[in-house]
Coordinates of C-alpha atoms and ligand atoms in Angstrom, one line a residue:
X62 CA 0.0 0.0 0.0
X63 CA 1.4 3.4 -0.9
X64 CA 2.2 5.4 2.1
X65 CA 0.5 8.8 1.8
X66 CA 1.9 11.9 3.4
X67 CA -0.4 14.8 3.8
X68 CA 0.4 17.3 1.0
X69 CA 2.1 20.0 2.9
X70 CA 0.7 23.0 1.2
X71 CA -2.4 21.6 -0.5
X72 CA -4.5 22.7 2.4
X73 CA -2.4 25.8 2.6
X74 CA -3.3 26.6 -1.0
X75 CA -6.9 26.4 0.0
X76 CA -6.7 28.7 2.9
X77 CA -3.7 30.9 2.2
X78 CA -4.2 34.5 1.1
X79 CA -2.7 33.9 -2.3
X80 CA -2.5 31.1 -4.8
X81 CA 1.0 30.8 -6.4
X82 CA 2.3 29.2 -9.6
X83 CA 3.9 25.7 -9.5
X84 CA 7.1 25.5 -11.5
X85 CA 9.8 22.9 -11.4
X86 CA 8.2 20.9 -8.5
X87 CA 7.5 23.7 -6.1
X88 CA 5.2 26.7 -5.5
X89 CA 6.6 29.9 -6.9
X90 CA 5.2 33.3 -5.9
X91 CA 4.2 35.5 -8.8
X92 CA 6.4 38.5 -9.7
X93 CA 4.2 40.2 -12.3
X94 CA 2.5 42.4 -9.8
X95 CA -0.8 41.3 -11.3
X96 CA -3.4 39.0 -9.6
X97 CA -7.1 38.2 -9.7
X98 CA -9.8 37.7 -7.0
X99 CA -11.0 34.2 -6.0
X100 CA -14.4 34.2 -4.4
X101 CA -16.3 31.8 -2.3
X102 CA -19.5 31.6 -4.3
X103 CA -21.6 30.3 -1.4
X104 CA -21.0 33.4 0.7
X105 CA -19.9 36.0 -1.9
X106 CA -16.7 36.5 0.2
X107 CA -13.4 37.4 -1.5
X108 CA -11.5 34.3 -0.3
X109 CA -8.0 35.0 -1.7
X110 CA -6.0 36.3 -4.7
X111 CA -4.4 34.3 -7.4
X112 CA -1.1 35.4 -9.0
X113 CA -1.4 36.2 -12.7
X114 CA 1.7 35.1 -14.8
X115 CA 3.6 37.5 -17.1
X116 CA 5.0 36.4 -20.4
X117 CA 8.4 35.8 -18.6
X118 CA 6.8 33.7 -15.9
X119 CA 5.2 31.5 -18.5
X120 CA 8.6 31.3 -20.1
X121 CA 10.1 30.0 -16.8
X122 CA 7.5 27.3 -16.6
X123 CA 8.0 26.2 -20.2
X124 CA 11.8 26.2 -19.6
X125 CA 11.3 23.9 -16.6
X126 CA 9.1 21.6 -18.6
X127 CA 11.6 21.6 -21.5
X128 CA 14.5 20.8 -19.2
X129 CA 12.5 17.9 -17.7
X130 CA 11.4 16.4 -21.0
X131 CA 14.6 14.4 -22.1
X132 CA 14.7 12.6 -18.7
X133 CA 11.0 12.0 -18.5
X134 CA 10.8 10.8 -22.1
X135 CA 13.6 8.3 -21.4
X136 CA 11.9 7.0 -18.3
X137 CA 10.8 3.5 -18.9
X138 CA 7.1 2.7 -19.4
X139 CA 7.1 0.6 -16.3
X140 CA 8.5 3.4 -14.2
X141 CA 6.0 5.9 -15.6
X142 CA 3.2 3.4 -14.9
X143 CA 4.5 2.9 -11.4
X144 CA 4.3 6.6 -10.8
X145 CA 0.8 6.9 -12.3
X146 CA -0.5 4.1 -10.1
X147 CA 0.9 6.0 -7.1
X148 CA -0.8 9.2 -8.2
X149 CA -4.0 7.3 -8.8
X150 CA -3.9 6.0 -5.3
X151 CA -3.1 9.4 -3.8
X152 CA -6.0 11.1 -5.6
X153 CA -8.3 8.3 -4.5
X154 CA -7.2 8.7 -0.8
X155 CA -7.6 12.5 -1.0
X156 CA -11.0 12.6 -2.7
X157 CA -12.7 14.4 0.2
X158 CA -10.0 17.1 0.5
X159 CA -10.1 17.7 -3.3
X160 CA -13.9 17.8 -3.3
X161 CA -13.8 20.3 -0.4
X162 CA -11.6 22.6 -2.5
X163 CA -14.0 22.3 -5.4
X164 CA -17.0 23.1 -3.2
X165 CA -15.2 26.1 -1.7
X166 CA -14.1 27.8 -4.9
X167 CA -16.5 26.5 -7.5
X168 CA -19.6 26.1 -5.3
X169 CA -20.7 22.7 -6.4
X170 CA -22.3 20.5 -3.7
X171 CA -20.1 17.9 -2.1
X172 CA -21.7 14.9 -3.8
X173 CA -21.2 16.5 -7.2
X174 CA -17.6 17.5 -6.3
X175 CA -16.9 13.9 -5.4
X176 CA -18.4 12.8 -8.7
X177 CA -16.0 15.2 -10.5
X178 CA -13.0 13.7 -8.7
X179 CA -14.2 10.1 -9.6
X180 CA -14.5 11.0 -13.3
X181 CA -11.1 12.6 -13.2
X182 CA -9.7 9.5 -11.5
X183 CA -10.9 7.3 -14.4
X184 CA -8.5 9.2 -16.7
X185 CA -5.6 8.4 -14.4
X186 CA -6.6 4.8 -14.4
X187 CA -6.8 4.8 -18.2
X188 CA -3.4 6.3 -18.4
X189 CA -1.8 3.5 -16.3
X190 CA -2.5 1.4 -19.4
X191 CA 0.0 3.4 -21.4
X192 CA 2.4 0.5 -22.1
X193 CA -0.5 -1.2 -24.0
X194 CA -1.8 2.0 -25.5
X195 CA 1.6 2.9 -27.0
X196 CA 2.0 -0.4 -28.7
X197 CA 2.7 0.1 -32.4
X198 CA 2.3 -2.3 -35.4
X199 CA 5.0 -4.5 -37.0
X200 CA 5.1 -5.9 -40.5
X201 CA 7.7 -8.5 -41.1
X202 CA 9.3 -9.1 -44.6
X203 CA 7.5 -6.2 -46.5
X204 CA 10.3 -6.8 -49.0
X205 CA 13.1 -9.3 -48.9
X206 CA 14.9 -8.9 -45.6
X207 CA 13.0 -5.6 -44.8
X208 CA 10.7 -5.1 -41.9
X209 CA 8.5 -2.0 -41.1
X210 CA 7.1 -0.9 -37.8
X211 CA 5.4 2.1 -36.3
X212 CA 6.2 3.7 -33.0
X213 CA 4.5 6.6 -31.2
X214 CA 6.6 9.2 -29.6
X215 CA 5.8 12.1 -27.3
X216 CA 5.6 15.7 -28.6
X217 CA 7.7 17.5 -26.0
X218 CA 6.2 20.3 -23.9
X219 CA 2.4 20.5 -24.1
X220 CA 0.0 22.9 -22.5
X221 CA -3.6 22.7 -21.1
X222 CA -5.9 25.7 -20.7
X223 CA -9.0 24.8 -18.6
X224 CA -12.4 26.2 -17.6
X225 CA -13.9 27.0 -14.2
X226 CA -16.5 24.3 -14.2
X227 CA -14.4 21.2 -13.7
X228 CA -11.2 22.4 -12.0
X229 CA -9.9 18.9 -11.4
X230 CA -11.5 16.6 -14.0
X231 CA -10.7 18.6 -17.1
X232 CA -7.0 19.0 -16.2
X233 CA -7.0 15.2 -15.7
X234 CA -8.6 14.7 -19.1
X235 CA -5.4 16.3 -20.4
X236 CA -2.3 15.8 -18.2
X237 CA -2.9 12.1 -17.4
X238 CA -2.4 10.9 -20.9
X239 CA 0.0 13.7 -21.8
X240 CA 2.5 12.8 -19.2
X241 CA 1.9 9.0 -19.5
X242 CA 3.0 9.3 -23.1
X243 CA 6.2 11.0 -22.0
X244 CA 5.4 14.7 -22.6
X245 CA 5.9 17.4 -20.0
X246 CA 3.0 19.7 -19.1
X247 CA 2.1 23.3 -18.4
X248 CA -1.4 23.8 -17.0
X249 CA -3.2 27.2 -17.1
X250 CA -6.3 26.6 -15.0
X251 CA -9.3 28.9 -14.7
X252 CA -8.4 31.9 -12.6
X253 CA -11.8 31.6 -10.9
X254 CA -11.1 28.4 -8.9
X255 CA -7.3 27.8 -9.1
X256 CA -6.5 26.1 -5.7
X257 CA -7.3 22.6 -6.7
X258 CA -4.7 22.6 -9.4
X259 CA -2.0 23.3 -6.8
X260 CA -3.3 20.6 -4.6
X261 CA -3.0 18.2 -7.5
X262 CA 0.5 19.4 -8.3
X263 CA 1.5 18.5 -4.8
X264 CA 0.0 15.0 -5.2
X265 CA 2.1 14.6 -8.4
X266 CA 5.2 15.5 -6.4
X267 CA 4.2 13.1 -3.7
X268 CA 3.8 10.4 -6.4
X269 CA 7.4 11.1 -7.4
X270 CA 6.6 12.7 -10.8
X271 CA 10.0 14.4 -11.5
X272 CA 10.2 18.1 -11.0
X273 CA 9.3 20.1 -14.1
X274 CA 7.1 17.4 -15.6
X275 CA 4.0 19.1 -14.4
X276 CA 3.8 22.9 -14.0
X277 CA 1.0 25.3 -13.3
X278 CA 0.8 29.0 -14.3
X279 CA -2.2 31.0 -13.3
X280 CA -3.5 34.0 -15.1
X281 CA -5.6 35.5 -17.8
X282 CA -5.3 36.3 -21.5
X283 CA -1.6 37.4 -21.0
X284 CA -0.7 33.9 -19.8
X285 CA -2.8 32.2 -22.5
X286 CA -1.3 34.3 -25.2
X287 CA 2.2 33.6 -24.0
X288 CA 1.4 29.9 -24.2
X289 CA 0.1 30.2 -27.7
X290 CA 3.1 32.2 -28.8
X291 CA 5.8 30.1 -27.1
X292 CA 7.9 28.3 -29.7
X293 CA 8.7 25.4 -27.3
X294 CA 5.1 24.4 -26.7
X295 CA 4.2 21.7 -29.3
X296 CA 0.5 21.2 -28.5
X297 CA -2.3 23.0 -26.7
X298 CA -5.5 21.4 -25.3
X299 CA -8.3 23.8 -24.4
X300 CA -11.7 23.5 -22.9
X301 CA -13.9 26.5 -22.4
X302 CA -16.4 28.7 -24.3
X303 CA -16.7 28.7 -28.0
X304 CA -15.4 32.2 -28.8
X305 CA -12.2 31.5 -26.9
X306 CA -11.9 28.0 -28.3
X307 CA -12.0 29.3 -31.8
X308 CA -9.4 32.0 -30.9
X309 CA -7.1 29.3 -29.3
X310 CA -7.4 27.0 -32.3
X311 CA -6.8 29.7 -34.9
X312 CA -3.9 31.4 -33.0
X313 CA -2.3 28.1 -31.9
X314 CA -2.4 26.4 -35.3
X315 CA -1.2 29.6 -37.0
X316 CA 2.0 29.3 -34.9
X317 CA 2.4 25.6 -35.9
X318 CA 1.0 23.9 -32.8
X319 CA -1.3 20.9 -32.6
X320 CA -4.5 22.2 -31.0
X321 CA -7.7 20.6 -29.8
X322 CA -10.1 23.2 -28.5
X323 CA -13.4 22.2 -27.0
X324 CA -16.1 24.9 -26.8
X325 CA -19.6 25.5 -25.5
X326 CA -22.8 23.7 -25.9
X327 CA -26.6 23.8 -26.1
X328 CA -27.6 20.2 -25.4
X329 CA -31.1 19.1 -26.5
X330 CA -33.0 16.2 -25.0
X331 CA -35.8 15.0 -27.3
X332 CA -38.7 13.3 -25.6
X333 CA -40.9 11.2 -27.9
X334 CA -44.6 10.6 -27.1
X335 CA -44.0 7.0 -26.2
X336 CA -41.4 7.9 -23.5
X337 CA -41.9 7.1 -19.8
X338 CA -42.9 10.6 -18.6
X339 CA -41.7 10.1 -15.1
X340 CA -38.3 8.8 -16.1
X341 CA -37.9 11.6 -18.7
X342 CA -38.8 14.2 -16.1
X343 CA -36.3 12.8 -13.6
X344 CA -33.6 12.8 -16.2
X345 CA -34.4 16.3 -17.5
X346 CA -34.4 17.8 -14.0
X347 CA -31.2 16.0 -12.9
X348 CA -29.3 16.9 -16.1
X349 CA -30.5 20.5 -16.2
X350 CA -29.9 21.6 -12.7
X351 CA -27.0 19.4 -11.5
X352 CA -24.0 21.6 -10.8
X353 CA -26.4 24.6 -11.2
X354 CA -26.4 23.9 -15.0
X355 CA -22.7 24.8 -15.2
X356 CA -21.8 21.7 -17.1
X357 CA -21.0 21.5 -20.8
X358 CA -23.1 18.4 -20.9
X359 CA -26.1 19.8 -19.1
X360 CA -29.4 19.5 -20.8
X361 CA -30.5 23.0 -21.5
X362 CA -33.3 22.3 -23.9
X363 CA -36.1 19.7 -23.7
X364 CA -37.7 19.2 -27.1
X365 CA -41.2 17.8 -26.4
X366 CA -42.7 16.0 -29.3
X367 CA -46.4 15.9 -29.9
X368 CA -48.8 15.5 -27.0
X369 CA -46.0 14.6 -24.5
X370 CA -45.5 18.3 -23.8
X371 CA -48.2 19.1 -21.3
X372 CA -47.7 16.0 -19.0
X373 CA -43.9 16.4 -19.3
X374 CA -43.8 20.1 -18.3
X375 CA -46.2 19.3 -15.5
X376 CA -44.0 16.4 -14.3
X377 CA -40.9 18.6 -14.4
X378 CA -42.6 21.4 -12.6
X379 CA -43.8 19.1 -9.8
X380 CA -40.2 18.2 -9.1
X381 CA -38.8 21.7 -8.9
X382 CA -39.9 22.7 -5.4
X383 CA -38.2 19.6 -4.0
X384 CA -34.7 20.6 -5.2
X385 CA -32.6 21.7 -2.3
X386 CA -30.6 24.8 -3.2
X387 CA -27.9 25.8 -0.7
X388 CA -24.2 26.0 0.1
X389 CA -22.4 23.0 -1.2
X390 CA -21.2 22.0 2.3
X391 CA -24.7 21.9 3.7
X392 CA -26.1 18.4 4.3
X393 CA -28.7 17.5 1.8
X394 CA -28.0 20.5 -0.6
X395 CA -28.4 19.4 -4.2
X396 CA -27.6 22.6 -6.1
X397 CA -25.1 25.2 -5.1
X398 CA -24.4 28.8 -6.2
X399 CA -23.1 30.0 -9.6
X400 CA -19.5 30.9 -10.1
X401 CA -19.7 34.7 -9.9
X402 CA -22.2 37.4 -9.2
X403 CA -21.8 38.7 -12.8
X404 CA -22.5 35.2 -14.3
X405 CA -25.5 34.7 -12.0
X406 CA -27.0 38.0 -13.1
X407 CA -26.3 37.3 -16.8
X408 CA -28.1 33.9 -16.4
X409 CA -31.0 35.6 -14.7
X410 CA -31.3 38.2 -17.5
X411 CA -32.5 35.4 -19.9
X412 CA -35.6 35.1 -17.8
X413 CA -36.7 38.7 -18.5
X414 CA -35.7 38.3 -22.2
X415 CA -37.8 35.1 -22.3
X416 CA -40.8 36.9 -20.9
X417 CA -40.3 39.9 -23.3
X418 CA -40.0 37.6 -26.3
X419 CA -43.2 35.6 -25.6
X420 CA -42.0 32.5 -23.7
X421 CA -43.8 31.3 -20.6
X422 CA -41.6 31.4 -17.4
X423 CA -43.1 28.4 -15.4
X424 CA -40.5 28.7 -12.6
X425 CA -38.4 31.8 -11.9
X426 CA -35.2 31.2 -10.0
X427 CA -35.2 34.7 -8.7
X428 CA -38.1 33.8 -6.4
X429 CA -35.8 31.6 -4.3
X430 CA -35.1 33.2 -0.9
X431 CA -31.3 32.7 -1.3
X432 CA -31.4 34.8 -4.5
X433 CA -32.9 37.7 -2.6
X434 CA -31.3 37.3 0.9
X435 CA -27.9 35.7 0.5
X436 CA -24.6 37.4 -0.4
X437 CA -23.7 34.2 -2.2
X438 CA -24.2 33.9 -6.0
X439 CA -27.4 31.8 -5.7
X440 CA -30.2 31.5 -8.3
X441 CA -33.1 29.0 -7.9
X442 CA -34.1 26.6 -10.6
X443 CA -35.9 28.1 -13.6
X444 CA -38.1 26.6 -16.2
X445 CA -39.1 28.4 -19.5
X446 CA -41.8 26.8 -21.6
X447 CA -42.9 27.6 -25.2
X448 CA -39.5 28.7 -26.2
X449 CA -38.9 29.2 -30.0
X450 CA -35.6 29.0 -31.9
X451 CA -35.3 32.7 -32.6
X452 CA -35.5 33.7 -28.9
X453 CA -32.3 35.0 -27.2
X454 CA -32.4 32.4 -24.5
X455 CA -32.5 29.6 -27.1
X456 CA -29.8 31.1 -29.3
X457 CA -27.2 31.5 -26.5
X458 CA -25.5 29.1 -24.1
X459 CA -27.0 30.2 -20.8
X460 CA -24.7 27.9 -18.6
X461 CA -27.0 28.1 -15.5
X462 CA -30.0 26.4 -13.8
X463 CA -32.4 27.4 -16.6
X464 CA -34.2 24.6 -18.5
X465 CA -36.1 25.6 -21.7
X466 CA -38.9 23.6 -23.4
X467 CA -39.5 23.8 -27.1
X468 CA -42.7 22.1 -28.3
X469 CA -42.7 20.5 -31.8
X470 CA -45.1 18.3 -33.6
X471 CA -42.9 15.6 -35.1
X472 CA -39.7 13.7 -34.6
X473 CA -38.3 15.2 -37.8
X474 CA -38.8 18.7 -36.4
X475 CA -37.0 17.7 -33.2
X476 CA -34.0 16.3 -35.0
X477 CA -34.0 19.4 -37.2
X478 CA -33.5 21.6 -34.1
X479 CA -30.6 19.5 -33.0
X480 CA -29.0 19.5 -36.4
X481 CA -29.6 23.2 -37.1
X482 CA -28.0 24.3 -33.8
X483 CA -24.5 25.7 -34.2
X484 CA -23.3 23.6 -31.2
X485 CA -23.0 19.8 -31.3
X486 CA -21.7 18.7 -28.0
X487 CA -24.2 16.2 -26.5
X488 CA -27.8 15.3 -27.2
X489 CA -30.2 12.7 -25.9
X490 CA -33.4 11.0 -26.9
X491 CA -36.0 9.5 -24.6
X492 CA -38.2 6.8 -26.1
X493 CA -39.3 3.2 -25.8
X494 CA -38.9 2.8 -29.6
X495 CA -35.6 1.1 -30.5
X496 CA -36.1 2.0 -34.2
X497 CA -36.5 5.7 -33.4
X498 CA -33.5 5.7 -31.1
X499 CA -31.4 4.0 -33.7
X500 CA -32.5 6.5 -36.4
X501 CA -31.6 9.3 -34.0
X502 CA -28.1 7.9 -33.3
X503 CA -27.7 7.6 -37.1
X504 CA -28.6 11.2 -38.0
X505 CA -28.0 13.4 -34.9
X506 CA -25.2 15.9 -35.6
X507 CA -23.5 15.8 -32.2
X508 CA -20.4 14.2 -30.9
X509 CA -22.0 12.4 -27.9
X510 CA -25.5 10.9 -28.0
X511 CA -27.5 9.5 -25.1
X512 CA -30.4 7.0 -25.5
X513 CA -32.5 7.3 -22.4
X514 CA -29.3 8.7 -20.8
X515 CA -29.3 12.5 -20.4
X516 CA -25.6 13.2 -19.9
X517 CA -23.7 10.8 -22.1
X518 CA -20.2 11.7 -21.0
X519 CA -18.0 8.9 -22.4
X520 CA -16.1 6.7 -20.0
X521 CA -12.3 7.3 -20.0
X522 CA -11.6 4.5 -22.6
X523 CA -13.7 6.2 -25.2
X524 CA -13.0 9.9 -26.1
X525 CA -14.9 13.1 -25.3
X526 CA -15.7 15.7 -27.9
X527 CA -18.5 17.5 -29.7
X528 CA -19.0 18.5 -33.3
X529 CA -19.5 21.9 -35.0
X530 CA -18.9 24.9 -32.7
X531 CA -18.3 22.6 -29.7
X532 CA -14.9 21.4 -31.0
X533 CA -12.1 23.0 -33.1
X534 CA -9.5 20.5 -34.2
X535 CA -9.5 16.9 -35.3
X536 CA -9.0 14.8 -32.2
X537 CA -11.4 14.4 -29.3
X538 CA -10.1 14.6 -25.8
X539 CA -8.9 11.7 -23.5
X540 CA -9.2 8.0 -24.3
X541 CA -7.6 6.6 -27.4
X542 CA -7.8 10.0 -29.3
X543 CA -6.0 11.6 -26.4
X544 CA -3.2 9.2 -26.8
X545 CA -3.0 10.0 -30.5
X546 CA -3.1 13.8 -29.7
X547 CA -0.2 13.6 -27.4
X548 CA 2.0 11.5 -29.6
X549 CA 3.3 11.5 -33.2
X550 CA 3.8 8.4 -35.2
X551 CA 7.1 7.4 -36.7
X552 CA 7.4 4.6 -39.2
X553 CA 10.7 2.7 -39.4
X554 CA 11.8 0.7 -42.4
X555 CA 14.7 -1.5 -41.4
X556 CA 17.1 -3.9 -43.1
X557 CA 20.0 -5.6 -41.3
X558 CA 23.1 -6.0 -43.4
X559 CA 23.0 -8.9 -45.8
X560 CA 25.9 -8.4 -48.1
X561 CA 24.6 -11.2 -50.4
X562 CA 21.7 -9.1 -51.6
X563 CA 23.3 -5.6 -51.5
X564 CA 23.4 -3.7 -54.8
X565 CA 23.1 -0.2 -56.3
X566 CA 19.5 0.5 -57.5
X567 CA 18.4 4.1 -58.4
X568 CA 14.8 3.1 -59.0
X569 CA 12.0 4.0 -56.5
X570 CA 11.9 1.5 -53.7
X571 CA 9.5 -1.4 -54.6
X572 CA 8.2 -4.2 -52.5
X573 CA 7.8 -6.8 -55.3
Ligands
NAD695 P1 -13.8 30.6 -20.8 O1 -13.8 30.3 -22.2 O2 -14.2 31.9 -20.3 O3 -12.4 30.3 -20.1 C1 -11.7 29.1 -20.3 C2 -10.2 29.4 -20.2 O4 -9.8 30.4 -21.2 C3 -9.8 29.9 -18.8 O5 -8.6 29.3 -18.4 C4 -9.7 31.4 -19.1 O6 -8.7 32.0 -18.2 C5 -9.2 31.5 -20.5 N1 -9.7 32.7 -21.2 C6 -10.8 33.4 -20.9 N2 -10.9 34.5 -21.7 C7 -9.8 34.5 -22.5 C8 -9.3 35.3 -23.6 N3 -10.0 36.4 -24.0 N4 -8.2 35.0 -24.2 C9 -7.5 33.9 -23.8 N5 -7.9 33.1 -22.8 C10 -9.0 33.4 -22.2 O7 -14.8 29.4 -20.2 P2 -15.3 29.3 -18.7 O8 -16.3 30.4 -18.4 O9 -14.2 29.1 -17.7 O10 -16.0 27.9 -18.8 C11 -17.4 27.7 -19.2 C12 -17.4 27.4 -20.7 O11 -16.6 26.2 -21.0 C13 -18.8 27.1 -21.2 O12 -19.0 27.7 -22.5 C14 -18.8 25.6 -21.3 O13 -19.7 25.0 -22.2 C15 -17.4 25.3 -21.7 N6 -17.0 23.9 -21.4 C16 -16.9 23.1 -22.5 C17 -16.6 21.8 -22.2 C18 -16.5 20.8 -23.4 O14 -16.0 19.7 -23.1 N7 -16.9 21.1 -24.6 C19 -16.3 21.3 -20.9 C20 -16.4 22.3 -19.9 C21 -16.8 23.6 -20.1

């Protein structure tokens, strides 16, 4: 059993007045003179500041990663695996501490935070299979005495830029496979909830990941632009909103980097008339309001087909008063606050727009007592019925606890909505009709499809990614496509000396 020491400053990072960078295996105080506020969303309190990196500080982190690369790349697969197993065990043993950091800075309730850690852990477990994942192919005797084989090699220094809504899981989507493949990593986490990344960095050190293999620089656009411009960074993985994803992809690829940039979403859940209404209502409520709707795989639109609409809206409405909104640490709380006051107010503004534009607000989250009385960034659950595609609330990603219902007459109209939407992250269908479900799986233009499953986040041994404006780049994240993203293939054609067959031949190499 791995002996686990308490991370010395993991808890310090959560409580200290300032969150520092992590470079070359240790916390490094920022020198740029710039920083940002980190709030406790449940109380609205300014909890601490986070250092913002300058171009030079990003350069220092990249230099540490570059210096660590030759040694790490040469580290045997079995040693790398040994380290990854240790890291996996450390994260497992510190689930509660990590979840507590997520609840404090993101606001999500404890059960949800533990779920995030569990889904992140799956990626570490997948990465421990790297000796098998990196196996190439071998063809013997492609021509007389000649063999050909393919190997996959790491890229070098790679970077990850991550959003606020999964401060632990999304970095693990990236760095687990990246370092397993022999790359070294620079993480730029969200500046809104940065402490968990430092806690994880300490666990990496504890697991004996060599100094410099994993680095964290905090910051804003200055740090991101420095990453995109740095000549020693070979690849960038990004998860965040669509406008920034597009920017990252265009800027990064222009400077010759490999980029995968996952963007925003507007996930539709189609409910056909034959669906089990109670099951569909449970699923819609869980997937719309879990994590206060701040998930890229949240259901934000229910598409009610035919006469399912009235009973479905009524079943959803019945469930809403029972949802317990409160601070994430409160026993029994099911939905916490939003990330910032500005974001909460932006989300709430869609309710007024919906009313103005003719939709029917069935439940208004601003009626919740915590919205009115708390200094925290709370908003109750909201349900908007009779939404149409031209309304602002439909056209934008709201990213909050607001569920919209669009009523259509036919299955074809429902699929048309999914396929006409600029986003294509996830989508789901609820039905008892296998033929309809199969047809939907065939024609839905989205990267992840659920059949009676509202949040179809793939397990770690598949890959995660949307289509259309939800992903810029060719390869999805984590799983087998993650391994491909973080490696490049080399094909070796080899012949061992056989003087008997050696001759000069200026023709193009042939195999026959
Ligand atoms: P965001 O795009 O605002 O920020 C993401 C990252 O980009 C952060 O690290 C941030 O510091 C950086 N950034 C922000 N503005 C920048 C700028 N102008 N220039 C350069 N860098 C900048 O996203 P967010 O608000 O942190 O996260 C929520 C968004 O992420 C939602 O749109 C959500 O759908 C999306 N998301 C998508 C997925 C997915 O897998 N597709 C997963 C989680 C979140």
